[in-house]
Each structure stands twice: as C-alpha cells, then as structure tokens.
PDB file of C-alpha atoms in Angstrom:
ATOM      1  CA  UNK A  25      -3.179 -10.852 -25.948  1.00  0.00           C
ATOM      2  CA  UNK A  26      -4.027 -11.319 -29.656  1.00  0.00           C
ATOM      3  CA  UNK A  27      -1.592 -13.042 -31.829  1.00  0.00           C
ATOM      4  CA  UNK A  28      -0.155  -9.957 -33.276  1.00  0.00           C
ATOM      5  CA  UNK A  29      -0.241  -7.785 -30.273  1.00  0.00           C
ATOM      6  CA  UNK A  30       3.512  -7.604 -29.359  1.00  0.00           C
ATOM      7  CA  UNK A  31       2.858  -5.116 -26.398  1.00  0.00           C
ATOM      8  CA  UNK A  32       0.445  -7.471 -24.766  1.00  0.00           C
ATOM      9  CA  UNK A  33       2.756 -10.422 -25.159  1.00  0.00           C
ATOM     10  CA  UNK A  34       5.690  -8.476 -23.693  1.00  0.00           C
ATOM     11  CA  UNK A  35       3.515  -7.286 -20.750  1.00  0.00           C
ATOM     12  CA  UNK A  36       2.234 -10.908 -20.062  1.00  0.00           C
ATOM     13  CA  UNK A  37       5.934 -12.027 -20.189  1.00  0.00           C
ATOM     14  CA  UNK A  38       6.844  -9.383 -17.461  1.00  0.00           C
ATOM     15  CA  UNK A  39       3.896 -10.414 -15.241  1.00  0.00           C
ATOM     16  CA  UNK A  40       4.766 -14.026 -15.510  1.00  0.00           C
ATOM     17  CA  UNK A  41       8.429 -13.177 -14.657  1.00  0.00           C
ATOM     18  CA  UNK A  42       7.292 -11.170 -11.622  1.00  0.00           C
ATOM     19  CA  UNK A  43       5.257 -14.157 -10.298  1.00  0.00           C
ATOM     20  CA  UNK A  44       8.196 -16.485 -10.743  1.00  0.00           C
ATOM     21  CA  UNK A  45      10.381 -13.862  -8.737  1.00  0.00           C
ATOM     22  CA  UNK A  46       7.811 -13.820  -5.811  1.00  0.00           C
ATOM     23  CA  UNK A  47       7.980 -17.756  -5.794  1.00  0.00           C
ATOM     24  CA  UNK A  48      11.615 -17.579  -5.506  1.00  0.00           C
ATOM     25  CA  UNK A  49      11.716 -15.027  -2.940  1.00  0.00           C
ATOM     26  CA  UNK A  50       9.338 -17.122  -0.710  1.00  0.00           C
ATOM     27  CA  UNK A  51      11.509 -20.302  -1.382  1.00  0.00           C
ATOM     28  CA  UNK A  52      14.810 -18.684  -0.483  1.00  0.00           C
ATOM     29  CA  UNK A  53      13.501 -16.986   2.520  1.00  0.00           C
ATOM     30  CA  UNK A  54      12.901 -20.380   4.051  1.00  0.00           C
ATOM     31  CA  UNK A  55      16.606 -21.196   3.697  1.00  0.00           C
ATOM     32  CA  UNK A  56      18.474 -18.358   5.082  1.00  0.00           C
ATOM     33  CA  UNK A  57      21.599 -19.698   6.953  1.00  0.00           C
ATOM     34  CA  UNK A  58      20.989 -18.891  10.530  1.00  0.00           C
ATOM     35  CA  UNK A  59      24.514 -17.149  10.847  1.00  0.00           C
ATOM     36  CA  UNK A  60      23.383 -14.223   8.831  1.00  0.00           C
ATOM     37  CA  UNK A  61      20.926 -13.213  11.571  1.00  0.00           C
ATOM     38  CA  UNK A  62      23.812 -12.789  14.128  1.00  0.00           C
ATOM     39  CA  UNK A  63      21.284 -13.506  16.701  1.00  0.00           C
ATOM     40  CA  UNK A  64      23.312 -15.238  19.366  1.00  0.00           C
ATOM     41  CA  UNK A  65      26.552 -14.183  21.184  1.00  0.00           C
ATOM     42  CA  UNK A  66      28.626 -17.026  19.772  1.00  0.00           C
ATOM     43  CA  UNK A  67      27.893 -16.200  16.156  1.00  0.00           C
ATOM     44  CA  UNK A  68      28.491 -12.482  16.998  1.00  0.00           C
ATOM     45  CA  UNK A  69      31.981 -13.152  18.575  1.00  0.00           C
ATOM     46  CA  UNK A  70      32.996 -15.709  15.841  1.00  0.00           C
ATOM     47  CA  UNK A  71      31.928 -13.908  12.775  1.00  0.00           C
ATOM     48  CA  UNK A  72      32.245 -10.106  13.758  1.00  0.00           C
ATOM     49  CA  UNK A  73      35.220  -9.635  11.459  1.00  0.00           C
ATOM     50  CA  UNK A  74      33.716 -11.826   8.725  1.00  0.00           C
ATOM     51  CA  UNK A  75      30.039 -10.620   8.296  1.00  0.00           C
ATOM     52  CA  UNK A  76      29.599  -6.976   7.809  1.00  0.00           C
ATOM     53  CA  UNK A  77      26.596  -4.703   6.804  1.00  0.00           C
ATOM     54  CA  UNK A  78      26.973  -1.632   4.531  1.00  0.00           C
ATOM     55  CA  UNK A  79      29.451   0.180   6.904  1.00  0.00           C
ATOM     56  CA  UNK A  80      32.069  -2.104   5.454  1.00  0.00           C
ATOM     57  CA  UNK A  81      31.950   0.068   2.267  1.00  0.00           C
ATOM     58  CA  UNK A  82      33.188   3.032   4.020  1.00  0.00           C
ATOM     59  CA  UNK A  83      36.676   1.418   4.507  1.00  0.00           C
ATOM     60  CA  UNK A  84      36.879  -2.179   3.000  1.00  0.00           C
ATOM     61  CA  UNK A  85      40.744  -2.073   3.021  1.00  0.00           C
ATOM     62  CA  UNK A  86      40.563  -1.709   6.965  1.00  0.00           C
ATOM     63  CA  UNK A  87      38.297  -4.738   7.299  1.00  0.00           C
ATOM     64  CA  UNK A  88      40.289  -6.877   4.849  1.00  0.00           C
ATOM     65  CA  UNK A  89      43.436  -6.147   6.556  1.00  0.00           C
ATOM     66  CA  UNK A  90      41.880  -7.280   9.873  1.00  0.00           C
ATOM     67  CA  UNK A  91      41.109 -10.601   8.267  1.00  0.00           C
ATOM     68  CA  UNK A  92      44.515 -10.959   6.375  1.00  0.00           C
ATOM     69  CA  UNK A  93      46.508 -10.434   9.648  1.00  0.00           C
ATOM     70  CA  UNK A  94      45.176 -13.449  11.307  1.00  0.00           C
ATOM     71  CA  UNK A  95      45.547 -16.974   9.989  1.00  0.00           C
ATOM     72  CA  UNK A  96      42.564 -18.105  11.998  1.00  0.00           C
ATOM     73  CA  UNK A  97      40.375 -15.481  10.370  1.00  0.00           C
ATOM     74  CA  UNK A  98      41.747 -16.430   6.944  1.00  0.00           C
ATOM     75  CA  UNK A  99      40.701 -19.934   7.514  1.00  0.00           C
ATOM     76  CA  UNK A 100      37.359 -19.135   8.995  1.00  0.00           C
ATOM     77  CA  UNK A 101      36.660 -16.763   6.026  1.00  0.00           C
ATOM     78  CA  UNK A 102      37.482 -19.402   3.510  1.00  0.00           C
ATOM     79  CA  UNK A 103      35.392 -22.020   5.263  1.00  0.00           C
ATOM     80  CA  UNK A 104      32.603 -19.565   5.296  1.00  0.00           C
ATOM     81  CA  UNK A 105      32.813 -18.886   1.626  1.00  0.00           C
ATOM     82  CA  UNK A 106      32.917 -22.597   0.771  1.00  0.00           C
ATOM     83  CA  UNK A 107      29.922 -23.263   2.858  1.00  0.00           C
ATOM     84  CA  UNK A 108      27.711 -20.315   1.815  1.00  0.00           C
ATOM     85  CA  UNK A 109      28.637 -19.172  -1.699  1.00  0.00           C
ATOM     86  CA  UNK A 110      25.995 -21.208  -3.526  1.00  0.00           C
ATOM     87  CA  UNK A 111      23.127 -19.776  -1.346  1.00  0.00           C
ATOM     88  CA  UNK A 112      24.750 -16.294  -1.633  1.00  0.00           C
ATOM     89  CA  UNK A 113      24.758 -16.646  -5.368  1.00  0.00           C
ATOM     90  CA  UNK A 114      21.068 -17.594  -5.512  1.00  0.00           C
ATOM     91  CA  UNK A 115      20.185 -14.680  -3.196  1.00  0.00           C
ATOM     92  CA  UNK A 116      22.079 -12.147  -5.266  1.00  0.00           C
ATOM     93  CA  UNK A 117      20.397 -13.463  -8.444  1.00  0.00           C
ATOM     94  CA  UNK A 118      16.983 -12.996  -6.653  1.00  0.00           C
ATOM     95  CA  UNK A 119      17.868  -9.382  -5.618  1.00  0.00           C
ATOM     96  CA  UNK A 120      19.165  -8.469  -9.074  1.00  0.00           C
ATOM     97  CA  UNK A 121      16.066  -9.983 -10.715  1.00  0.00           C
ATOM     98  CA  UNK A 122      13.777  -7.764  -8.757  1.00  0.00           C
ATOM     99  CA  UNK A 123      15.902  -4.743  -9.756  1.00  0.00           C
ATOM    100  CA  UNK A 124      15.877  -5.878 -13.445  1.00  0.00           C
ATOM    101  CA  UNK A 125      12.073  -6.481 -13.121  1.00  0.00           C
ATOM    102  CA  UNK A 126      11.275  -2.856 -12.279  1.00  0.00           C
ATOM    103  CA  UNK A 127      13.752  -1.468 -14.863  1.00  0.00           C
ATOM    104  CA  UNK A 128      12.039  -3.427 -17.580  1.00  0.00           C
ATOM    105  CA  UNK A 129       8.630  -2.242 -16.372  1.00  0.00           C
ATOM    106  CA  UNK A 130       9.782   1.325 -16.709  1.00  0.00           C
ATOM    107  CA  UNK A 131      11.427   0.436 -20.094  1.00  0.00           C
ATOM    108  CA  UNK A 132       8.140  -0.937 -21.308  1.00  0.00           C
ATOM    109  CA  UNK A 133       6.165   2.133 -20.267  1.00  0.00           C
ATOM    110  CA  UNK A 134       8.693   4.360 -22.083  1.00  0.00           C
ATOM    111  CA  UNK A 135       8.370   2.160 -25.181  1.00  0.00           C
ATOM    112  CA  UNK A 136       4.609   2.461 -25.101  1.00  0.00           C
ATOM    113  CA  UNK A 137       4.712   6.270 -24.610  1.00  0.00           C
ATOM    114  CA  UNK A 138       7.332   6.712 -27.329  1.00  0.00           C
ATOM    115  CA  UNK A 139       5.332   4.816 -29.905  1.00  0.00           C
ATOM    116  CA  UNK A 140       7.549   1.765 -30.270  1.00  0.00           C
ATOM    117  CA  UNK A 141       4.337  -0.373 -30.211  1.00  0.00           C
ATOM    118  CA  UNK A 142       2.368   0.957 -33.203  1.00  0.00           C
ATOM    119  CA  UNK A 143      -1.149   2.050 -32.396  1.00  0.00           C
ATOM    120  CA  UNK A 144      -0.768   1.079 -28.730  1.00  0.00           C
ATOM    121  CA  UNK A 145      -1.054   3.770 -26.026  1.00  0.00           C
ATOM    122  CA  UNK A 146      -1.227   3.347 -22.241  1.00  0.00           C
ATOM    123  CA  UNK A 147      -4.796   4.191 -22.141  1.00  0.00           C
ATOM    124  CA  UNK A 148      -5.647   1.685 -24.686  1.00  0.00           C
ATOM    125  CA  UNK A 149      -3.988  -1.036 -22.529  1.00  0.00           C
ATOM    126  CA  UNK A 150      -5.968   0.191 -19.427  1.00  0.00           C
ATOM    127  CA  UNK A 151      -9.280   0.002 -21.321  1.00  0.00           C
ATOM    128  CA  UNK A 152      -8.636  -3.584 -22.688  1.00  0.00           C
ATOM    129  CA  UNK A 153      -9.863  -6.343 -20.267  1.00  0.00           C
ATOM    130  CA  UNK A 154      -6.507  -8.290 -20.238  1.00  0.00           C
ATOM    131  CA  UNK A 155      -4.243  -5.022 -20.521  1.00  0.00           C
ATOM    132  CA  UNK A 156      -5.786  -3.335 -17.306  1.00  0.00           C
ATOM    133  CA  UNK A 157      -5.415  -6.695 -15.307  1.00  0.00           C
ATOM    134  CA  UNK A 158      -1.700  -7.117 -16.420  1.00  0.00           C
ATOM    135  CA  UNK A 159      -0.737  -3.506 -16.000  1.00  0.00           C
ATOM    136  CA  UNK A 160      -2.228  -3.438 -12.375  1.00  0.00           C
ATOM    137  CA  UNK A 161      -0.577  -6.911 -11.604  1.00  0.00           C
ATOM    138  CA  UNK A 162       2.893  -5.706 -12.956  1.00  0.00           C
ATOM    139  CA  UNK A 163       2.982  -2.747 -10.537  1.00  0.00           C
ATOM    140  CA  UNK A 164       1.426  -4.824  -7.835  1.00  0.00           C
ATOM    141  CA  UNK A 165       3.998  -7.643  -8.107  1.00  0.00           C
ATOM    142  CA  UNK A 166       6.801  -5.158  -7.677  1.00  0.00           C
ATOM    143  CA  UNK A 167       5.267  -3.701  -4.543  1.00  0.00           C
ATOM    144  CA  UNK A 168       4.692  -7.086  -3.343  1.00  0.00           C
ATOM    145  CA  UNK A 169       8.227  -8.128  -3.780  1.00  0.00           C
ATOM    146  CA  UNK A 170       9.388  -5.197  -1.751  1.00  0.00           C
ATOM    147  CA  UNK A 171       6.909  -5.871   1.192  1.00  0.00           C
ATOM    148  CA  UNK A 172       7.802  -9.634   1.216  1.00  0.00           C
ATOM    149  CA  UNK A 173      11.452  -8.820   1.081  1.00  0.00           C
ATOM    150  CA  UNK A 174      11.369  -6.697   4.183  1.00  0.00           C
ATOM    151  CA  UNK A 175       9.141  -9.309   6.088  1.00  0.00           C
ATOM    152  CA  UNK A 176      10.930 -12.528   4.845  1.00  0.00           C
ATOM    153  CA  UNK A 177      14.481 -11.268   4.526  1.00  0.00           C
ATOM    154  CA  UNK A 178      14.971  -8.509   6.975  1.00  0.00           C
ATOM    155  CA  UNK A 179      17.309  -5.615   6.290  1.00  0.00           C
ATOM    156  CA  UNK A 180      20.438  -6.463   8.270  1.00  0.00           C
ATOM    157  CA  UNK A 181      20.397  -9.929   6.882  1.00  0.00           C
ATOM    158  CA  UNK A 182      20.152  -8.533   3.405  1.00  0.00           C
ATOM    159  CA  UNK A 183      23.115  -6.193   3.919  1.00  0.00           C
ATOM    160  CA  UNK A 184      25.372  -8.967   5.200  1.00  0.00           C
ATOM    161  CA  UNK A 185      24.508 -11.179   2.263  1.00  0.00           C
ATOM    162  CA  UNK A 186      25.311  -8.422  -0.354  1.00  0.00           C
ATOM    163  CA  UNK A 187      28.550  -7.480   1.391  1.00  0.00           C
ATOM    164  CA  UNK A 188      29.599 -11.141   1.554  1.00  0.00           C
ATOM    165  CA  UNK A 189      28.729 -11.708  -2.032  1.00  0.00           C
ATOM    166  CA  UNK A 190      30.789  -8.393  -2.903  1.00  0.00           C
ATOM    167  CA  UNK A 191      33.819  -9.599  -0.816  1.00  0.00           C
ATOM    168  CA  UNK A 192      33.850 -13.085  -2.450  1.00  0.00           C
ATOM    169  CA  UNK A 193      32.830 -12.196  -6.078  1.00  0.00           C
ATOM    170  CA  UNK A 194      34.181  -8.563  -6.390  1.00  0.00           C
ATOM    171  CA  UNK A 195      32.336  -5.807  -8.239  1.00  0.00           C
ATOM    172  CA  UNK A 196      29.701  -7.002 -10.488  1.00  0.00           C
ATOM    173  CA  UNK A 197      27.260  -5.278 -12.806  1.00  0.00           C
ATOM    174  CA  UNK A 198      24.239  -3.472 -11.140  1.00  0.00           C
ATOM    175  CA  UNK A 199      25.703  -4.296  -7.525  1.00  0.00           C
ATOM    176  CA  UNK A 200      25.526  -0.667  -6.437  1.00  0.00           C
ATOM    177  CA  UNK A 201      22.087  -0.233  -7.654  1.00  0.00           C
ATOM    178  CA  UNK A 202      20.880  -3.532  -5.940  1.00  0.00           C
ATOM    179  CA  UNK A 203      22.561  -2.458  -2.744  1.00  0.00           C
ATOM    180  CA  UNK A 204      20.629   0.904  -2.813  1.00  0.00           C
ATOM    181  CA  UNK A 205      17.375  -0.719  -3.442  1.00  0.00           C
ATOM    182  CA  UNK A 206      17.774  -3.359  -0.691  1.00  0.00           C
ATOM    183  CA  UNK A 207      19.577  -1.471   1.990  1.00  0.00           C
ATOM    184  CA  UNK A 208      17.945  -1.870   5.304  1.00  0.00           C
ATOM    185  CA  UNK A 209      14.797   0.044   5.960  1.00  0.00           C
ATOM    186  CA  UNK A 210      14.830   0.127   9.765  1.00  0.00           C
ATOM    187  CA  UNK A 211      11.786  -2.183   9.804  1.00  0.00           C
ATOM    188  CA  UNK A 212      12.208  -5.570  11.497  1.00  0.00           C
ATOM    189  CA  UNK A 213       9.474  -8.168  11.124  1.00  0.00           C
ATOM    190  CA  UNK A 214      10.304  -9.380  14.786  1.00  0.00           C
ATOM    191  CA  UNK A 215       9.130  -5.943  16.011  1.00  0.00           C
ATOM    192  CA  UNK A 216       6.440  -4.772  13.659  1.00  0.00           C
ATOM    193  CA  UNK A 217       4.946  -2.232  16.207  1.00  0.00           C
ATOM    194  CA  UNK A 218       8.116  -0.189  15.803  1.00  0.00           C
ATOM    195  CA  UNK A 219       7.552   1.331  12.380  1.00  0.00           C
ATOM    196  CA  UNK A 220      10.088   3.713  10.956  1.00  0.00           C
ATOM    197  CA  UNK A 221       8.923   7.200   9.954  1.00  0.00           C
ATOM    198  CA  UNK A 222       7.656   7.331   6.320  1.00  0.00           C
ATOM    199  CA  UNK A 223       7.595   3.548   5.948  1.00  0.00           C
ATOM    200  CA  UNK A 224       7.264   1.926   3.529  1.00  0.00           C
ATOM    201  CA  UNK A 225       6.692   4.923   1.166  1.00  0.00           C
ATOM    202  CA  UNK A 226      10.318   5.843   1.279  1.00  0.00           C
ATOM    203  CA  UNK A 227      11.248   2.272   0.534  1.00  0.00           C
ATOM    204  CA  UNK A 228       8.906   2.145  -2.235  1.00  0.00           C
ATOM    205  CA  UNK A 229      10.316   5.484  -3.633  1.00  0.00           C
ATOM    206  CA  UNK A 230      13.900   4.165  -3.965  1.00  0.00           C
ATOM    207  CA  UNK A 231      13.214   2.908  -7.419  1.00  0.00           C
ATOM    208  CA  UNK A 232       9.513   3.349  -8.388  1.00  0.00           C
ATOM    209  CA  UNK A 233       7.578   2.807 -11.509  1.00  0.00           C
ATOM    210  CA  UNK A 234       6.334   5.815 -13.354  1.00  0.00           C
ATOM    211  CA  UNK A 235       3.858   7.907 -11.105  1.00  0.00           C
ATOM    212  CA  UNK A 236       1.644   8.556 -14.051  1.00  0.00           C
ATOM    213  CA  UNK A 237       1.321   4.660 -14.633  1.00  0.00           C
ATOM    214  CA  UNK A 238       0.562   4.183 -10.876  1.00  0.00           C
ATOM    215  CA  UNK A 239      -2.108   6.830 -10.841  1.00  0.00           C
ATOM    216  CA  UNK A 240      -3.734   5.521 -13.876  1.00  0.00           C
ATOM    217  CA  UNK A 241      -3.801   2.108 -12.385  1.00  0.00           C
ATOM    218  CA  UNK A 242      -5.193   3.413  -9.094  1.00  0.00           C
ATOM    219  CA  UNK A 243      -7.900   5.182 -11.017  1.00  0.00           C
ATOM    220  CA  UNK A 244      -8.752   2.076 -12.941  1.00  0.00           C
ATOM    221  CA  UNK A 245      -8.907   0.135  -9.749  1.00  0.00           C
ATOM    222  CA  UNK A 246     -11.074   2.658  -7.959  1.00  0.00           C
ATOM    223  CA  UNK A 247     -13.562   2.833 -10.780  1.00  0.00           C
ATOM    224  CA  UNK A 248     -13.638  -0.704 -12.217  1.00  0.00           C
ATOM    225  CA  UNK A 249     -14.070  -4.382 -11.448  1.00  0.00           C
ATOM    226  CA  UNK A 250     -11.017  -5.560 -13.407  1.00  0.00           C
ATOM    227  CA  UNK A 251     -11.578  -9.259 -12.706  1.00  0.00           C
ATOM    228  CA  UNK A 252     -15.381  -9.112 -13.491  1.00  0.00           C
ATOM    229  CA  UNK A 253     -16.187 -10.707 -10.150  1.00  0.00           C
ATOM    230  CA  UNK A 254     -19.322  -8.648  -9.336  1.00  0.00           C
ATOM    231  CA  UNK A 255     -21.373 -10.610 -11.818  1.00  0.00           C
ATOM    232  CA  UNK A 256     -20.471 -13.896  -9.891  1.00  0.00           C
ATOM    233  CA  UNK A 257     -21.295 -12.183  -6.412  1.00  0.00           C
ATOM    234  CA  UNK A 258     -24.301 -10.027  -7.162  1.00  0.00           C
ATOM    235  CA  UNK A 259     -25.335  -9.798  -3.652  1.00  0.00           C
ATOM    236  CA  UNK A 260     -24.241  -6.368  -2.135  1.00  0.00           C
ATOM    237  CA  UNK A 261     -23.321  -7.911   1.085  1.00  0.00           C
ATOM    238  CA  UNK A 262     -20.662  -9.940  -0.944  1.00  0.00           C
ATOM    239  CA  UNK A 263     -19.134  -6.909  -2.521  1.00  0.00           C
ATOM    240  CA  UNK A 264     -15.861  -6.950  -0.497  1.00  0.00           C
ATOM    241  CA  UNK A 265     -15.544 -10.702  -0.944  1.00  0.00           C
ATOM    242  CA  UNK A 266     -16.152 -10.293  -4.692  1.00  0.00           C
ATOM    243  CA  UNK A 267     -13.404  -7.514  -4.813  1.00  0.00           C
ATOM    244  CA  UNK A 268     -10.878  -9.158  -2.374  1.00  0.00           C
ATOM    245  CA  UNK A 269      -8.238  -9.899  -5.158  1.00  0.00           C
ATOM    246  CA  UNK A 270      -8.482  -6.407  -6.489  1.00  0.00           C
ATOM    247  CA  UNK A 271      -8.370  -4.927  -2.817  1.00  0.00           C
ATOM    248  CA  UNK A 272      -4.954  -6.768  -2.416  1.00  0.00           C
ATOM    249  CA  UNK A 273      -3.680  -4.728  -5.546  1.00  0.00           C
ATOM    250  CA  UNK A 274      -5.107  -1.434  -4.265  1.00  0.00           C
ATOM    251  CA  UNK A 275      -3.413  -1.915  -0.831  1.00  0.00           C
ATOM    252  CA  UNK A 276       0.017  -2.486  -2.287  1.00  0.00           C
ATOM    253  CA  UNK A 277      -0.053  -0.020  -5.206  1.00  0.00           C
ATOM    254  CA  UNK A 278      -1.154   2.945  -3.030  1.00  0.00           C
ATOM    255  CA  UNK A 279       2.269   2.925  -1.273  1.00  0.00           C
ATOM    256  CA  UNK A 280       3.746   4.238  -4.691  1.00  0.00           C
ATOM    257  CA  UNK A 281       1.647   7.327  -4.455  1.00  0.00           C
ATOM    258  CA  UNK A 282       1.605   8.198  -0.682  1.00  0.00           C
ATOM    259  CA  UNK A 283       0.126  11.612  -1.535  1.00  0.00           C
ATOM    260  CA  UNK A 284      -3.035   9.838  -2.179  1.00  0.00           C
ATOM    261  CA  UNK A 285      -3.051   8.063   1.213  1.00  0.00           C
ATOM    262  CA  UNK A 286      -2.084  11.420   2.784  1.00  0.00           C
ATOM    263  CA  UNK A 287      -4.200  14.150   1.124  1.00  0.00           C
ATOM    264  CA  UNK A 288      -6.860  12.799  -1.357  1.00  0.00           C
ATOM    265  CA  UNK A 289      -9.688  12.249   0.983  1.00  0.00           C
ATOM    266  CA  UNK A 290     -12.418  11.884  -1.786  1.00  0.00           C
ATOM    267  CA  UNK A 291     -10.285   9.167  -3.707  1.00  0.00           C
ATOM    268  CA  UNK A 292      -9.551   7.278  -0.370  1.00  0.00           C
ATOM    269  CA  UNK A 293     -13.289   7.478   0.664  1.00  0.00           C
ATOM    270  CA  UNK A 294     -14.304   6.020  -2.789  1.00  0.00           C
ATOM    271  CA  UNK A 295     -11.582   3.118  -2.473  1.00  0.00           C
ATOM    272  CA  UNK A 296     -12.616   2.323   1.187  1.00  0.00           C
ATOM    273  CA  UNK A 297     -16.428   2.317   0.390  1.00  0.00           C
ATOM    274  CA  UNK A 298     -15.886   0.002  -2.561  1.00  0.00           C
ATOM    275  CA  UNK A 299     -13.266  -2.376  -1.272  1.00  0.00           C
ATOM    276  CA  UNK A 300     -13.174  -2.291   2.420  1.00  0.00           C
ATOM    277  CA  UNK A 301     -16.644  -1.222   3.665  1.00  0.00           C
ATOM    278  CA  UNK A 302     -17.051  -4.270   5.927  1.00  0.00           C
ATOM    279  CA  UNK A 303     -13.506  -5.617   6.068  1.00  0.00           C
ATOM    280  CA  UNK A 304     -10.390  -3.834   7.415  1.00  0.00           C
ATOM    281  CA  UNK A 305      -8.072  -7.018   7.948  1.00  0.00           C
ATOM    282  CA  UNK A 306      -7.334  -8.188   4.476  1.00  0.00           C
ATOM    283  CA  UNK A 307      -4.896 -10.485   2.674  1.00  0.00           C
ATOM    284  CA  UNK A 308      -2.497  -8.987   0.105  1.00  0.00           C
ATOM    285  CA  UNK A 309      -0.819 -12.313  -0.776  1.00  0.00           C
ATOM    286  CA  UNK A 310      -1.040 -15.904   0.222  1.00  0.00           C
ATOM    287  CA  UNK A 311      -0.437 -15.922   4.004  1.00  0.00           C
ATOM    288  CA  UNK A 312       0.160 -12.276   4.224  1.00  0.00           C
ATOM    289  CA  UNK A 313      -2.373 -10.142   6.012  1.00  0.00           C
ATOM    290  CA  UNK A 314      -2.651  -6.640   7.062  1.00  0.00           C
ATOM    291  CA  UNK A 315      -4.678  -4.689   9.643  1.00  0.00           C
ATOM    292  CA  UNK A 316      -5.550  -1.456   7.783  1.00  0.00           C
ATOM    293  CA  UNK A 317      -6.449   0.212  11.041  1.00  0.00           C
ATOM    294  CA  UNK A 318      -2.657  -0.109  11.860  1.00  0.00           C
ATOM    295  CA  UNK A 319      -1.194   0.086   8.349  1.00  0.00           C
ATOM    296  CA  UNK A 320      -3.037   3.327   7.389  1.00  0.00           C
ATOM    297  CA  UNK A 321      -2.856   4.973  10.728  1.00  0.00           C
ATOM    298  CA  UNK A 322       0.013   7.377   9.752  1.00  0.00           C
ATOM    299  CA  UNK A 323      -2.003   8.550   6.655  1.00  0.00           C
ATOM    300  CA  UNK A 324      -4.608  11.232   7.165  1.00  0.00           C
ATOM    301  CA  UNK A 325      -6.956  10.739   4.297  1.00  0.00           C
ATOM    302  CA  UNK A 326      -6.723   6.975   4.528  1.00  0.00           C
ATOM    303  CA  UNK A 327      -7.393   6.851   8.247  1.00  0.00           C
ATOM    304  CA  UNK A 328     -10.305   9.308   7.911  1.00  0.00           C
ATOM    305  CA  UNK A 329     -11.813   7.150   5.139  1.00  0.00           C
ATOM    306  CA  UNK A 330     -11.394   4.068   7.201  1.00  0.00           C
ATOM    307  CA  UNK A 331     -13.054   5.632  10.268  1.00  0.00           C
ATOM    308  CA  UNK A 332     -16.526   4.809   8.946  1.00  0.00           C
ATOM    309  CA  UNK A 333     -15.632   1.112   8.568  1.00  0.00           C
ATOM    310  CA  UNK A 334     -14.334   1.165  12.167  1.00  0.00           C
ATOM    311  CA  UNK A 335     -17.274   2.782  13.767  1.00  0.00           C
ATOM    312  CA  UNK A 336     -18.308   0.605  16.777  1.00  0.00           C
ATOM    313  CA  UNK A 337     -22.042   0.726  15.811  1.00  0.00           C
ATOM    314  CA  UNK A 338     -21.401  -0.539  12.274  1.00  0.00           C
ATOM    315  CA  UNK A 339     -19.048  -3.200  13.688  1.00  0.00           C
ATOM    316  CA  UNK A 340     -21.748  -4.376  15.958  1.00  0.00           C
ATOM    317  CA  UNK A 341     -24.403  -4.353  13.228  1.00  0.00           C
ATOM    318  CA  UNK A 342     -21.780  -6.541  11.108  1.00  0.00           C
ATOM    319  CA  UNK A 343     -21.375  -8.960  13.926  1.00  0.00           C
ATOM    320  CA  UNK A 344     -25.109  -9.407  14.446  1.00  0.00           C
ATOM    321  CA  UNK A 345     -25.807  -9.847  10.923  1.00  0.00           C
ATOM    322  CA  UNK A 346     -22.987 -12.447  10.248  1.00  0.00           C
ATOM    323  CA  UNK A 347     -23.695 -14.268  13.549  1.00  0.00           C
ATOM    324  CA  UNK A 348     -27.403 -14.463  12.523  1.00  0.00           C
ATOM    325  CA  UNK A 349     -26.364 -15.761   9.189  1.00  0.00           C
ATOM    326  CA  UNK A 350     -24.191 -18.566  10.784  1.00  0.00           C
ATOM    327  CA  UNK A 351     -27.040 -19.465  13.131  1.00  0.00           C
ATOM    328  CA  UNK A 352     -29.384 -19.810  10.077  1.00  0.00           C
ATOM    329  CA  UNK A 353     -27.052 -22.476   8.709  1.00  0.00           C
ATOM    330  CA  UNK A 354     -27.493 -24.807  11.642  1.00  0.00           C
TER     331      UNK A 354
END
C-alpha cells in the first residue's frame, strides 16, 4: 500500500468496493416487496400472468400476448411497474455490481500474471502483510456475496426480479450473464435442511475466481496468521478465538475448491486443527453462523477432519474446562 504501488492500491479499491456491495445487499434484502415471494394465494392468483421466473425466457411472446389481450392485465402490469420499478433498478444494479466485481478480480489477477504491474507477482502480494490480507478478503467477499444472496434474496425471488426488470427495461448489457450467475440454486433459507446436491460448490463454480489464486489463498490461510492475532492471544486455549476472523475466510473460500473439502485429508486436518479444534459453530459474517458438522457433512475429507473436534469425550472435556473457568470468575 505504499504511495507508488499501483497494484496494491487497485486491490485495496476492489476490496473496498466488495465491502460496499455486501452492505448494499444486506440493506436491500430488508426491503424486498412481499409480492415477489408469491407466498399467498391472493398474490398468486392476481400476479400469475405478471410475475415470471426464468421459464418466461422460453417463450416471452406468448406471455406478453396473454397480458396484451386483457385490459385488466395491462392496467395491473402498468401499476406494478410504476410501484416497483425503482426498487427493481436498485436490485439489478446490486446484482450487476457483484458480477462486475468478480470480473474485475479476474482481470486484476490476469494483469498481475501478465506483468502489467512491473515487478509485482502474485507470490509477492501473498508474502506482503497487507497484500495477503487483501487478496484473501477479495476472494472471501465474493463468496460471502453469493452465500448472503442465497440466504437473504432467495432464488425464485431473484428470478422474478430479473425477469420483471428485463420486461420493463428491455435487454441491457450483462443481463444474460447476471441471470446465469443468479438463477435459482434450489436452496431455500426457509427450508435449510433440504440441501440441493453439490450445493453450494456448483453455485460458486458459475463464475469463479482463478483456481490457482484460490489455492494460494487457502495455502496462505492454512499456514499463516494473516491478521497477526496470535501475539495478542498467546494462550493456546485462545487459539480459535484469535483466528476467528481468519476462520470465516477459510470457511467461505474453501467452497471455490471443493476438491480440497472432498479429497485432501491432510490439508483439511491441518485447517481444522488450526482454526476449529474446539469450535464447530462459527460466524462467517456479522449475524451469519454455520454449524460445520452440518455444512461439511457431504465432504469426506472435511467431515473426517472435523470428527476429532466432535468426539464426545473431547466435547465433555471442553465443557468441563470452560464451565470451571466460568465458576472461577464468580
């Protein structure tokens, strides 16, 4: 981040943008018009010809002709557009900003590898104290956007919003790419126990950052304390607390390299022993928590590595030690 380091400044700008996108996503997710959920029979009956998912794209002329043949539907469609166009534009800009964010990450990595930034290699960034934090956060923020999107703006709602925007604004730049990235995954936050096969790795693979970058980031997180927290928490019993922020990055970034979760037992054992040795329910963002015993259950290597942490004998020892510590404070 020195004055003359263009690569560092561009990377910092990317990460800052990513944080702003996450904030906008959380803001907008609190203001989704209820009609887009189509959760009650009245809305379903009234808007069945107005609100469509991606099946609309198979035969848009047929759907439009149904609306055009009824004066009542035309009036309802006009009223719906006037009432919701502003929020639809904000949501579309947010969707598109996520798409542009990952494209810009990929372009930045290409520029580094092609020597656009003189005397700066990817390895140099990952050795630099600020560089390794920013590169890890850049990948993490993209993964976080995808997870928050599926949990806060569920797939059917996204599809109805994107089709409504397309109907009212016409074809716009990047619309097809945005639709491909944010089409429904099959996961519904209202029923989290019903997890689609290969979720979320297939979702993360729709437009991923370079695998080489992700692997280098995972390797750095596995071997390093990128936020230098261990010196502030020197007690070995506090290691998972000291590395909690880094553990959030590990959890999200690993979905970009599902082979590690499935097959790389040694890597996963090292990650678990370092970040999750006494903690399997962790936060990956403010207010967003995950039970690793559930989230990693489909992944052979990850589940096997976590089995030691979940051993009933070790859990009882943890309970007794922490319970005794609390008693000692009174």
